[in-house]
Each structure stands twice: as C-alpha cells, then as structure tokens.
Amino acid sequence: MSSTFRWICESTDGQARAGTLHTAHGPVQTPTFMPVGTAGTVKAMTMDAVRSTGAGIVLGNTYHLMLRPGAERVKRLGGLHKFMDWSGPILTDSGGFQVMSLGALRKLDQDGVTFQSHIDGSKHRLDPQRSTDIQHALDATITMCFDECPALPAAPEAIAASMRMSMRWAARSREAFIQREGYGQFGIVQGGTEPELRAESVKALTDIGFEGYAIGGLAVGEGQELMFSTLDVTTPLMPNDKPRYLMGVGTPDDLLGSVMRGVDMFDCVMPTRAGRTARAYTERGHINLRNARFALDARPLSPHCDCLACTRHSRAYLHHLFRADEILGPMLLTWHNLAYYQRLMRGIRAAIVDGTLEAHAAHLRAEWQAGDW
Ligand SMILES: CNc1nc2c(CCNCC3CCCCC3)c3nc(N)[nH]c(=O)c3cc2[nH]1
Ligand SMILES: [Zn+2]
C-alpha cells in the first residue's frame, strides 16, 4: 500500500468535504482538529489520553523545541515521534507566528527574523532555510512554510507588502524542503481580509506547488464575520484536491462555519488552555467549573461524553479540584475538552457523508444556544 502523501475526498456537502489524508505516519480522517503539542507535549495530557480522544494528528512547535531542548537533540533522540510517544502524523508550524507573539526582542528583515529566547535571552534566527531544517530535524510529517502573519487591522499596502514577502519566503521554504515519501509541505495563504491579495497569494503558492495549503493571517482579532467572509473568497480559489488548513481556529462555532466554507484541518489552543482555566466545552456551550453553582452538582459534565471526567466523576468533583487547585482538575478537563472537540468533528464528518450537514449545523447551534442542562 503506497504511503504517498495524498488527500482523498470521499464526500462533499455544499462546500464542506469529508476525506482521508494519507501520510507516512498513517491516515487521518478529515475534517480534523489537531491538538496542540507545544513543547513536545499536549499540556496536562499523556499521549494515551490524547489517543483515547480519537485525535489523528497533533501539532509540534518549532519555536519552542528549537529553544528547548533544541532540534538537534530531539533528532539525536530519534525525532519528535519517539520523543513524545506519538506514532501518528505530526504537523509543525514554522515558528514565525510564535516569535511575533512570544519572542522577547526581535528584529524582522526581508530575509527572516532575529530574536531573543523568552526562556534564557539567548540569540536565535529563523528564516525559510532554518525553519525548514529544524522541522526536518524534528521529522515532522507536515512542514509549514516560514511566513509572516501581519497583525490586523493594517493598511492594505502593509498587508500586500507582508504577503509578498511571505510568498518569497514560501519559494525559499520549498527549495529547502527535502521531499520524502509520505511527507508533505504546506504553503500558507496570506493577504489579510483583502480579497484581491488573498487571490494573489493563492496563485503564488499554487504556482510553486505544495502538498497542502493553509489559510494564515486570520484568527488575529478580526472577528468571526470577517474571518468567514475572507474564507468565502479564499477557499473556492484553492486547489480542490489538496487539504486546506485554517491556522489557529477555533471555537466549536468557528469550526462548524469553517468546515461549511471548505476547510479540512484546524488547530487551536482553546480546548487545552480552557481545560487549565476551568472552562468546559459541552454540547450546550461552555461553563466555568469554578462557579459555586456546581458545588453540589452530582451530574457528569456531559451525558454524551465517554471521557474519564464524564464517566467517573461529577461536576461537583471537578469544581472541588479547581477550587483546591489540584493538578487533576486541568488534567481531567483538558481530556474532556479534547474529547468534545473530536466528537464534534466526527459528528460533522458523518453529516457531510450523509448529506445532512445543514440540518446538523442547525441542531448544533440550537443546542449551543439552549444553555447548560
Ligand atoms: C490563534 N490564531 C492564529 N494562530 C495562527 C498561527 C499559529 C497556528 N498554531 C500553531 C501552534 C500554536 C501553539 C504551539 C504549537 C503551534 C499561524 N501560524 C503561521 N505560521 N502563520 C499564520 O498566518 C498563523 C496565523 C494564526 N492565527
Ligand atoms: Zn467528557
């Protein structure tokens, strides 16, 4: 069975697609939500717990891993799969976004970015070649182009200049990429919320040719309406036979609306970060378990969930764990939130296969609005 990196579309319903991404580290059903593994770990989760939620692919983080423990050290230890005990596909971001959002002091030039580590102040440089080399050393299944994600709002000419620099970096990233059977590299579409710039960026990337295409430059404060309207003008221009990855998105409602606009892959820190801050996602929206109203609530978080928190414990127990600042609280709630996100994506995929996505979407939205049980 060939392990050529390819995405096979199995069903469509409107703009939405249900498919399978075949990689050197196994297949992944799409649409898919990718849990974020920041420094080689999905925070507060063992990888057995991540596997139990049904996740097919996780994110690694070039920025964090290059600073600590260092990509060469991970390589000497057998690569990121072995290091973090995950044999499935791993997608690594190229690090530029994290530098801009985390790096202490940084200097951006037309060739890359120089910055100081937020950990120990040491000097580092990232550019298309170095980012691609680091992702190769980590043995990432999917490598992302080195790009710049401009802060919004910004003047169209600033967005245009930034996008064109990212397109030059995409070409250099492609030259630096070492092709291997079952591995892929994704270009990242930029252009802010400007339809013509988005179209120019898609053309620039498809002229280079990648195994998949991400939509970057969004989920940076533009709001859901502008994000959706940008998707409406961008996804139809993207190759139909390649996976589409919307970076950094999002809430359950963002995921539903984006799948319906033709997106296949997502990553977001929301379910894991929420798990550490007592915010639980359920079919009825979200609740904060620190709230006193849960002190005597003997019900499970969600009656539809098979995670450890919902099968073994009550809301009252989770409330207690967070009030007592017990480590088990973030562990159980992260597990639950990731299980909910995976269950949500499985349900959306099933509806695409059945051709019932419109009705399923209406049902999901009504439930989210109905409020807690
Ligand atoms: C949250 N919103 C958002 N995220 C974006 C991201 C980051 C996506 N998540 C990566 C993980 C973050 C945690 C550690 C592991 C990697 C973006 N990344 C790139 N390269 N380009 C974007 O335009 C880009 C745009 C983004 N918008
Ligand atoms: Zn649960």
GROMACS .gro file of C-alpha atoms and ligand atoms in nm:
model
  401
    1MET     CA    1   0.000   0.000   0.000
    2SER     CA    2   0.166   0.322  -0.117
    3SER     CA    3   0.223   0.578   0.153
    4THR     CA    4   0.238   0.864  -0.094
    5PHE     CA    5   0.124   1.181   0.082
    6ARG     CA    6  -0.221   1.248  -0.060
    7TRP     CA    7  -0.567   1.364   0.040
    8ILE     CA    8  -0.864   1.167  -0.095
    9CYS     CA    9  -1.204   1.341  -0.092
   10GLU     CA   10  -1.480   1.090  -0.008
   11SER     CA   11  -1.792   1.308   0.021
   12THR     CA   12  -1.899   1.668  -0.019
   13ASP     CA   13  -2.200   1.855   0.115
   14GLY     CA   14  -2.209   2.211  -0.020
   15GLN     CA   15  -1.855   2.350   0.023
   16ALA     CA   16  -1.780   2.100   0.303
   17ARG     CA   17  -1.559   1.793   0.230
   18ALA     CA   18  -1.509   1.462   0.410
   19GLY     CA   19  -1.187   1.286   0.320
   20THR     CA   20  -0.876   1.094   0.428
   21LEU     CA   21  -0.523   1.233   0.445
   22HIS     CA   22  -0.269   0.953   0.379
   23THR     CA   23   0.079   1.008   0.527
   24ALA     CA   24   0.399   0.819   0.615
   25HIS     CA   25   0.271   0.803   0.975
   26GLY     CA   26  -0.076   0.674   0.891
   27PRO     CA   27  -0.412   0.807   0.768
   28VAL     CA   28  -0.619   1.088   0.921
   29GLN     CA   29  -0.989   1.140   0.856
   30THR     CA   30  -1.086   1.497   0.770
   31PRO     CA   31  -1.230   1.732   0.880
   32THR     CA   32  -0.987   1.703   1.168
   33PHE     CA   33  -0.898   1.901   1.479
   34MET     CA   34  -0.527   1.884   1.568
   35PRO     CA   35  -0.447   1.910   1.942
   36VAL     CA   36  -0.161   2.149   2.006
   37GLY     CA   37   0.152   1.991   2.148
   38THR     CA   38   0.355   2.294   2.246
   39ALA     CA   39   0.692   2.185   2.386
   40GLY     CA   40   0.656   1.823   2.276
   41THR     CA   41   0.358   1.764   2.499
   42VAL     CA   42  -0.015   1.827   2.480
   43LYS     CA   43  -0.024   2.011   2.810
   44ALA     CA   44  -0.167   1.808   3.104
   45MET     CA   45  -0.226   1.502   2.879
   46THR     CA   46  -0.049   1.168   2.844
   47MET     CA   47  -0.037   1.057   2.480
   48ASP     CA   48  -0.258   0.759   2.572
   49ALA     CA   49  -0.520   1.011   2.683
   50VAL     CA   50  -0.476   1.206   2.356
   51ARG     CA   51  -0.516   0.881   2.160
   52SER     CA   52  -0.828   0.791   2.360
   53THR     CA   53  -0.998   1.113   2.245
   54GLY     CA   54  -0.969   0.995   1.882
   55ALA     CA   55  -0.717   1.258   1.770
   56GLY     CA   56  -0.544   1.154   1.448
   57ILE     CA   57  -0.273   1.418   1.416
   58VAL     CA   58  -0.108   1.657   1.663
   59LEU     CA   59   0.091   1.978   1.637
   60GLY     CA   60   0.452   2.020   1.740
   61ASN     CA   61   0.609   2.360   1.787
   62THR     CA   62   0.927   2.460   1.604
   63TYR     CA   63   0.971   2.779   1.810
   64HIS     CA   64   0.960   2.609   2.150
   65LEU     CA   65   1.153   2.297   2.053
   66MET     CA   66   1.437   2.487   1.884
   67LEU     CA   67   1.491   2.678   2.208
   68ARG     CA   68   1.448   2.382   2.442
   69PRO     CA   69   1.566   2.105   2.420
   70GLY     CA   70   1.693   2.202   2.069
   71ALA     CA   71   1.600   2.033   1.739
   72GLU     CA   72   1.936   1.853   1.703
   73ARG     CA   73   1.893   1.696   2.047
   74VAL     CA   74   1.542   1.575   1.955
   75LYS     CA   75   1.688   1.437   1.630
   76ARG     CA   76   1.965   1.252   1.818
   77LEU     CA   77   1.697   1.104   2.043
   78GLY     CA   78   1.512   0.964   1.741
   79GLY     CA   79   1.288   1.252   1.635
   80LEU     CA   80   0.973   1.408   1.776
   81HIS     CA   81   0.751   1.099   1.725
   82LYS     CA   82   0.969   0.887   1.953
   83PHE     CA   83   1.042   1.176   2.190
   84MET     CA   84   0.674   1.245   2.261
   85ASP     CA   85   0.541   0.888   2.214
   86TRP     CA   86   0.316   0.970   1.916
   87SER     CA   87   0.343   0.739   1.613
   88GLY     CA   88   0.075   0.922   1.409
   89PRO     CA   89   0.128   1.227   1.188
   90ILE     CA   90   0.275   1.544   1.340
   91LEU     CA   91   0.239   1.889   1.184
   92THR     CA   92   0.489   2.152   1.295
   93ASP     CA   93   0.432   2.523   1.250
   94SER     CA   94   0.725   2.719   1.108
   95GLY     CA   95   0.786   2.930   1.418
   96GLY     CA   96   0.737   3.280   1.277
   97PHE     CA   97   0.398   3.329   1.435
   98GLN     CA   98   0.527   3.223   1.776
   99VAL     CA   99   0.827   3.456   1.753
  100MET     CA  100   0.594   3.751   1.685
  101SER     CA  101   0.356   3.653   1.965
  102LEU     CA  102   0.608   3.522   2.219
  103GLY     CA  103   0.962   3.630   2.130
  104ALA     CA  104   1.102   3.890   2.367
  105LEU     CA  105   1.314   4.120   2.150
  106ARG     CA  106   1.306   4.062   1.777
  107LYS     CA  107   1.425   4.220   1.453
  108LEU     CA  108   1.238   4.139   1.132
  109ASP     CA  109   1.416   4.186   0.797
  110GLN     CA  110   1.340   4.085   0.438
  111ASP     CA  111   1.519   3.751   0.489
  112GLY     CA  112   1.393   3.639   0.827
  113VAL     CA  113   1.372   3.725   1.196
  114THR     CA  114   1.635   3.753   1.469
  115PHE     CA  115   1.511   3.721   1.826
  116GLN     CA  116   1.599   3.655   2.184
  117SER     CA  117   1.471   3.343   2.356
  118HIS     CA  118   1.191   3.417   2.604
  119ILE     CA  119   1.342   3.137   2.813
  120ASP     CA  120   1.705   3.249   2.862
  121GLY     CA  121   1.756   3.555   2.642
  122SER     CA  122   1.990   3.369   2.400
  123LYS     CA  123   2.001   3.498   2.040
  124HIS     CA  124   1.837   3.300   1.759
  125ARG     CA  125   1.749   3.343   1.393
  126LEU     CA  126   1.466   3.196   1.192
  127ASP     CA  127   1.437   3.219   0.815
  128PRO     CA  128   1.289   2.988   0.547
  129GLN     CA  129   1.601   2.767   0.537
  130ARG     CA  130   1.650   2.739   0.915
  131SER     CA  131   1.281   2.682   0.987
  132THR     CA  132   1.261   2.409   0.722
  133ASP     CA  133   1.582   2.247   0.850
  134ILE     CA  134   1.450   2.246   1.208
  135GLN     CA  135   1.118   2.089   1.102
  136HIS     CA  136   1.317   1.825   0.910
  137ALA     CA  137   1.530   1.753   1.218
  138LEU     CA  138   1.209   1.708   1.417
  139ASP     CA  139   1.092   1.461   1.148
  140ALA     CA  140   0.762   1.647   1.106
  141THR     CA  141   0.515   1.468   0.881
  142ILE     CA  142   0.380   1.803   0.760
  143THR     CA  143   0.615   2.102   0.738
  144MET     CA  144   0.483   2.458   0.724
  145CYS     CA  145   0.637   2.734   0.514
  146PHE     CA  146   0.816   3.012   0.702
  147ASP     CA  147   0.586   3.312   0.681
  148GLU     CA  148   0.484   3.635   0.848
  149CYS     CA  149   0.138   3.675   0.997
  150PRO     CA  150   0.065   4.051   0.999
  151ALA     CA  151  -0.131   4.199   1.292
  152LEU     CA  152  -0.480   4.320   1.196
  153PRO     CA  153  -0.616   4.579   1.135
  154ALA     CA  154  -0.348   4.705   0.895
  155ALA     CA  155  -0.341   4.922   0.583
  156PRO     CA  156  -0.391   4.722   0.259
  157GLU     CA  157  -0.045   4.826   0.133
  158ALA     CA  158   0.115   4.693   0.451
  159ILE     CA  159  -0.079   4.367   0.415
  160ALA     CA  160   0.029   4.346   0.049
  161ALA     CA  161   0.398   4.401   0.131
  162SER     CA  162   0.386   4.142   0.410
  163MET     CA  163   0.204   3.887   0.191
  164ARG     CA  164   0.455   3.932  -0.094
  165MET     CA  165   0.745   3.882   0.148
  166SER     CA  166   0.577   3.563   0.275
  167MET     CA  167   0.536   3.444  -0.087
  168ARG     CA  168   0.911   3.497  -0.146
  169TRP     CA  169   0.974   3.303   0.178
  170ALA     CA  170   0.738   3.028   0.056
  171ALA     CA  171   0.953   2.978  -0.255
  172ARG     CA  172   1.268   2.958  -0.039
  173SER     CA  173   1.094   2.722   0.204
  174ARG     CA  174   1.002   2.494  -0.090
  175GLU     CA  175   1.364   2.494  -0.213
  176ALA     CA  176   1.482   2.398   0.137
  177PHE     CA  177   1.222   2.120   0.175
  178ILE     CA  178   1.360   1.764   0.144
  179GLN     CA  179   1.095   1.556  -0.037
  180ARG     CA  180   1.026   1.218   0.131
  181GLU     CA  181   0.757   0.957   0.055
  182GLY     CA  182   0.456   1.025   0.278
  183TYR     CA  183   0.578   1.366   0.397
  184GLY     CA  184   0.434   1.699   0.285
  185GLN     CA  185   0.488   2.073   0.298
  186PHE     CA  186   0.203   2.325   0.316
  187GLY     CA  187   0.205   2.675   0.171
  188ILE     CA  188   0.034   2.944   0.382
  189VAL     CA  189  -0.208   3.183   0.211
  190GLN     CA  190  -0.182   3.540   0.340
  191GLY     CA  191  -0.343   3.870   0.237
  192GLY     CA  192  -0.537   3.983   0.547
  193THR     CA  193  -0.907   4.037   0.471
  194GLU     CA  194  -0.839   4.177   0.119
  195PRO     CA  195  -0.996   3.953  -0.148
  196GLU     CA  196  -0.753   4.055  -0.426
  197LEU     CA  197  -0.449   3.996  -0.205
  198ARG     CA  198  -0.583   3.656  -0.100
  199ALA     CA  199  -0.629   3.565  -0.468
  200GLU     CA  200  -0.274   3.683  -0.549
  201SER     CA  201  -0.137   3.474  -0.261
  202VAL     CA  202  -0.324   3.157  -0.366
  203LYS     CA  203  -0.185   3.193  -0.720
  204ALA     CA  204   0.169   3.250  -0.597
  205LEU     CA  205   0.153   2.934  -0.384
  206THR     CA  206  -0.016   2.709  -0.641
  207ASP     CA  207   0.247   2.823  -0.898
  208ILE     CA  208   0.513   2.685  -0.659
  209GLY     CA  209   0.309   2.373  -0.580
  210PHE     CA  210   0.260   2.222  -0.232
  211GLU     CA  211   0.106   1.903  -0.089
  212GLY     CA  212  -0.148   2.115   0.102
  213TYR     CA  213  -0.243   2.476   0.161
  214ALA     CA  214  -0.304   2.662   0.488
  215ILE     CA  215  -0.500   2.980   0.537
  216GLY     CA  216  -0.293   3.204   0.763
  217GLY     CA  217  -0.328   3.563   0.871
  218LEU     CA  218  -0.665   3.507   1.039
  219ALA     CA  219  -0.784   3.450   1.398
  220VAL     CA  220  -0.579   3.754   1.492
  221GLY     CA  221  -0.866   3.963   1.626
  222GLU     CA  222  -1.057   4.031   1.302
  223GLY     CA  223  -1.372   3.865   1.441
  224GLN     CA  224  -1.574   3.571   1.312
  225GLU     CA  225  -1.769   3.766   1.047
  226LEU     CA  226  -1.455   3.897   0.873
  227MET     CA  227  -1.287   3.558   0.909
  228PHE     CA  228  -1.584   3.385   0.744
  229SER     CA  229  -1.613   3.646   0.467
  230THR     CA  230  -1.240   3.602   0.395
  231LEU     CA  231  -1.288   3.223   0.378
  232ASP     CA  232  -1.581   3.278   0.138
  233VAL     CA  233  -1.348   3.446  -0.114
  234THR     CA  234  -1.041   3.230  -0.050
  235THR     CA  235  -1.130   2.859  -0.027
  236PRO     CA  236  -1.306   2.848  -0.368
  237LEU     CA  237  -0.977   2.962  -0.529
  238MET     CA  238  -0.772   2.689  -0.357
  239PRO     CA  239  -0.699   2.353  -0.523
  240ASN     CA  240  -0.995   2.115  -0.478
  241ASP     CA  241  -0.779   1.804  -0.443
  242LYS     CA  242  -0.549   1.928  -0.167
  243PRO     CA  243  -0.618   1.965   0.208
  244ARG     CA  244  -0.698   2.312   0.345
  245TYR     CA  245  -0.578   2.403   0.696
  246LEU     CA  246  -0.711   2.711   0.879
  247MET     CA  247  -0.444   2.807   1.132
  248GLY     CA  248  -0.525   2.886   1.494
  249VAL     CA  249  -0.900   2.823   1.474
  250GLY     CA  250  -1.107   2.799   1.687
  251THR     CA  251  -1.427   2.777   1.891
  252PRO     CA  252  -1.678   2.496   1.812
  253ASP     CA  253  -1.889   2.752   1.619
  254ASP     CA  254  -1.578   2.866   1.424
  255LEU     CA  255  -1.501   2.505   1.332
  256LEU     CA  256  -1.855   2.437   1.209
  257GLY     CA  257  -1.873   2.755   0.999
  258SER     CA  258  -1.524   2.700   0.856
  259VAL     CA  259  -1.588   2.336   0.759
  260MET     CA  260  -1.902   2.461   0.581
  261ARG     CA  261  -1.673   2.703   0.391
  262GLY     CA  262  -1.444   2.426   0.270
  263VAL     CA  263  -1.180   2.392   0.543
  264ASP     CA  264  -1.046   2.043   0.636
  265MET     CA  265  -0.789   2.091   0.915
  266PHE     CA  266  -0.772   2.304   1.231
  267ASP     CA  267  -0.552   2.371   1.531
  268CYS     CA  268  -0.628   2.584   1.835
  269VAL     CA  269  -0.502   2.616   2.191
  270MET     CA  270  -0.859   2.685   2.307
  271PRO     CA  271  -0.969   2.339   2.431
  272THR     CA  272  -0.637   2.274   2.611
  273ARG     CA  273  -0.599   2.629   2.751
  274ALA     CA  274  -0.965   2.625   2.859
  275GLY     CA  275  -0.906   2.289   3.029
  276ARG     CA  276  -0.646   2.456   3.252
  277THR     CA  277  -0.871   2.751   3.335
  278ALA     CA  278  -1.180   2.553   3.445
  279ARG     CA  279  -1.369   2.629   3.119
  280ALA     CA  280  -1.559   2.322   2.999
  281TYR     CA  281  -1.694   2.285   2.644
  282THR     CA  282  -2.009   2.076   2.606
  283GLU     CA  283  -2.290   2.023   2.354
  284ARG     CA  284  -2.474   2.301   2.542
  285GLY     CA  285  -2.198   2.564   2.510
  286HIS     CA  286  -1.934   2.631   2.775
  287ILE     CA  287  -1.942   2.660   3.156
  288ASN     CA  288  -1.688   2.765   3.418
  289LEU     CA  289  -1.647   2.494   3.677
  290ARG     CA  290  -1.517   2.731   3.943
  291ASN     CA  291  -1.871   2.868   3.969
  292ALA     CA  292  -2.034   2.792   4.307
  293ARG     CA  293  -2.346   2.655   4.135
  294PHE     CA  294  -2.152   2.334   4.063
  295ALA     CA  295  -2.058   2.265   4.427
  296LEU     CA  296  -2.339   2.007   4.470
  297ASP     CA  297  -2.397   1.917   4.105
  298ALA     CA  298  -2.361   1.537   4.101
  299ARG     CA  299  -2.420   1.508   3.724
  300PRO     CA  300  -2.142   1.435   3.472
  301LEU     CA  301  -2.010   1.729   3.268
  302SER     CA  302  -2.189   1.595   2.962
  303PRO     CA  303  -2.426   1.295   2.930
  304HIS     CA  304  -2.293   1.236   2.574
  305CYS     CA  305  -1.923   1.207   2.662
  306ASP     CA  306  -1.709   0.893   2.712
  307CYS     CA  307  -1.407   1.070   2.862
  308LEU     CA  308  -1.272   0.986   3.208
  309ALA     CA  309  -1.411   1.307   3.361
  310CYS     CA  310  -1.764   1.227   3.241
  311THR     CA  311  -1.764   0.851   3.306
  312ARG     CA  312  -1.602   0.852   3.651
  313HIS     CA  313  -1.663   1.192   3.807
  314SER     CA  314  -1.921   1.464   3.874
  315ARG     CA  315  -1.924   1.838   3.811
  316ALA     CA  316  -1.904   1.882   4.189
  317TYR     CA  317  -1.578   1.687   4.197
  318LEU     CA  318  -1.429   1.894   3.913
  319HIS     CA  319  -1.547   2.210   4.089
  320HIS     CA  320  -1.368   2.093   4.404
  321LEU     CA  321  -1.046   2.011   4.213
  322PHE     CA  322  -1.030   2.360   4.063
  323ARG     CA  323  -1.119   2.534   4.391
  324ALA     CA  324  -0.847   2.325   4.562
  325ASP     CA  325  -0.605   2.399   4.274
  326GLU     CA  326  -0.544   2.024   4.231
  327ILE     CA  327  -0.340   1.913   3.923
  328LEU     CA  328  -0.607   1.652   3.841
  329GLY     CA  329  -0.852   1.933   3.758
  330PRO     CA  330  -0.669   2.062   3.447
  331MET     CA  331  -0.586   1.702   3.350
  332LEU     CA  332  -0.946   1.579   3.353
  333LEU     CA  333  -1.092   1.893   3.197
  334THR     CA  334  -0.830   1.910   2.917
  335TRP     CA  335  -0.912   1.547   2.844
  336HIS     CA  336  -1.283   1.628   2.833
  337ASN     CA  337  -1.246   1.936   2.611
  338LEU     CA  338  -1.030   1.749   2.358
  339ALA     CA  339  -1.276   1.458   2.363
  340TYR     CA  340  -1.559   1.705   2.294
  341TYR     CA  341  -1.372   1.868   2.002
  342GLN     CA  342  -1.301   1.525   1.849
  343ARG     CA  343  -1.664   1.415   1.896
  344LEU     CA  344  -1.780   1.741   1.737
  345MET     CA  345  -1.557   1.684   1.430
  346ARG     CA  346  -1.667   1.318   1.397
  347GLY     CA  347  -2.033   1.428   1.403
  348ILE     CA  348  -1.972   1.697   1.141
  349ARG     CA  349  -1.784   1.447   0.920
  350ALA     CA  350  -2.071   1.194   0.949
  351ALA     CA  351  -2.322   1.463   0.848
  352ILE     CA  352  -2.114   1.551   0.538
  353VAL     CA  353  -2.109   1.180   0.441
  354ASP     CA  354  -2.489   1.161   0.494
  355GLY     CA  355  -2.550   1.488   0.309
  356THR     CA  356  -2.725   1.628   0.619
  357LEU     CA  357  -2.476   1.900   0.721
  358GLU     CA  358  -2.724   2.192   0.704
  359ALA     CA  359  -2.964   2.015   0.942
  360HIS     CA  360  -2.677   1.902   1.168
  361ALA     CA  361  -2.545   2.259   1.182
  362ALA     CA  362  -2.889   2.390   1.281
  363HIS     CA  363  -2.909   2.123   1.553
  364LEU     CA  364  -2.561   2.207   1.690
  365ARG     CA  365  -2.635   2.580   1.700
  366ALA     CA  366  -2.973   2.527   1.870
  367GLU     CA  367  -2.807   2.308   2.134
  368TRP     CA  368  -2.526   2.561   2.195
  369GLN     CA  369  -2.791   2.830   2.242
  370ALA     CA  370  -3.012   2.614   2.470
  371GLY     CA  371  -2.774   2.665   2.763
  372ASP     CA  372  -2.649   2.416   3.022
  373TRP     CA  373  -2.855   2.111   3.115
  374LIG     C1  374  -0.462   3.183   1.717
  374LIG     N1  375  -0.468   3.245   1.588
  374LIG     C2  376  -0.374   3.217   1.495
  374LIG     N2  377  -0.276   3.127   1.509
  374LIG     C3  378  -0.202   3.134   1.396
  374LIG     C4  379  -0.086   3.064   1.360
  374LIG     C5  380  -0.029   2.959   1.456
  374LIG     C6  381  -0.111   2.832   1.447
  374LIG     N3  382  -0.092   2.748   1.568
  374LIG     C7  383   0.043   2.695   1.582
  374LIG     C8  384   0.064   2.630   1.719
  374LIG     C9  385   0.049   2.733   1.830
  374LIG    C10  386   0.079   2.671   1.966
  374LIG    C11  387   0.210   2.596   1.970
  374LIG    C12  388   0.224   2.496   1.857
  374LIG    C13  389   0.199   2.562   1.722
  374LIG    C14  390  -0.023   3.096   1.236
  374LIG     N4  391   0.094   3.031   1.201
  374LIG    C15  392   0.156   3.066   1.086
  374LIG     N5  393   0.271   3.006   1.050
  374LIG     N6  394   0.106   3.163   1.002
  374LIG    C16  395  -0.010   3.228   1.029
  374LIG     O1  396  -0.052   3.315   0.950
  374LIG    C17  397  -0.080   3.195   1.152
  374LIG    C18  398  -0.198   3.261   1.188
  374LIG    C19  399  -0.259   3.230   1.311
  374LIG     N7  400  -0.367   3.282   1.375
  375ZN      ZN  401  -1.620   1.434   2.896
   0.00000   0.00000   0.00000
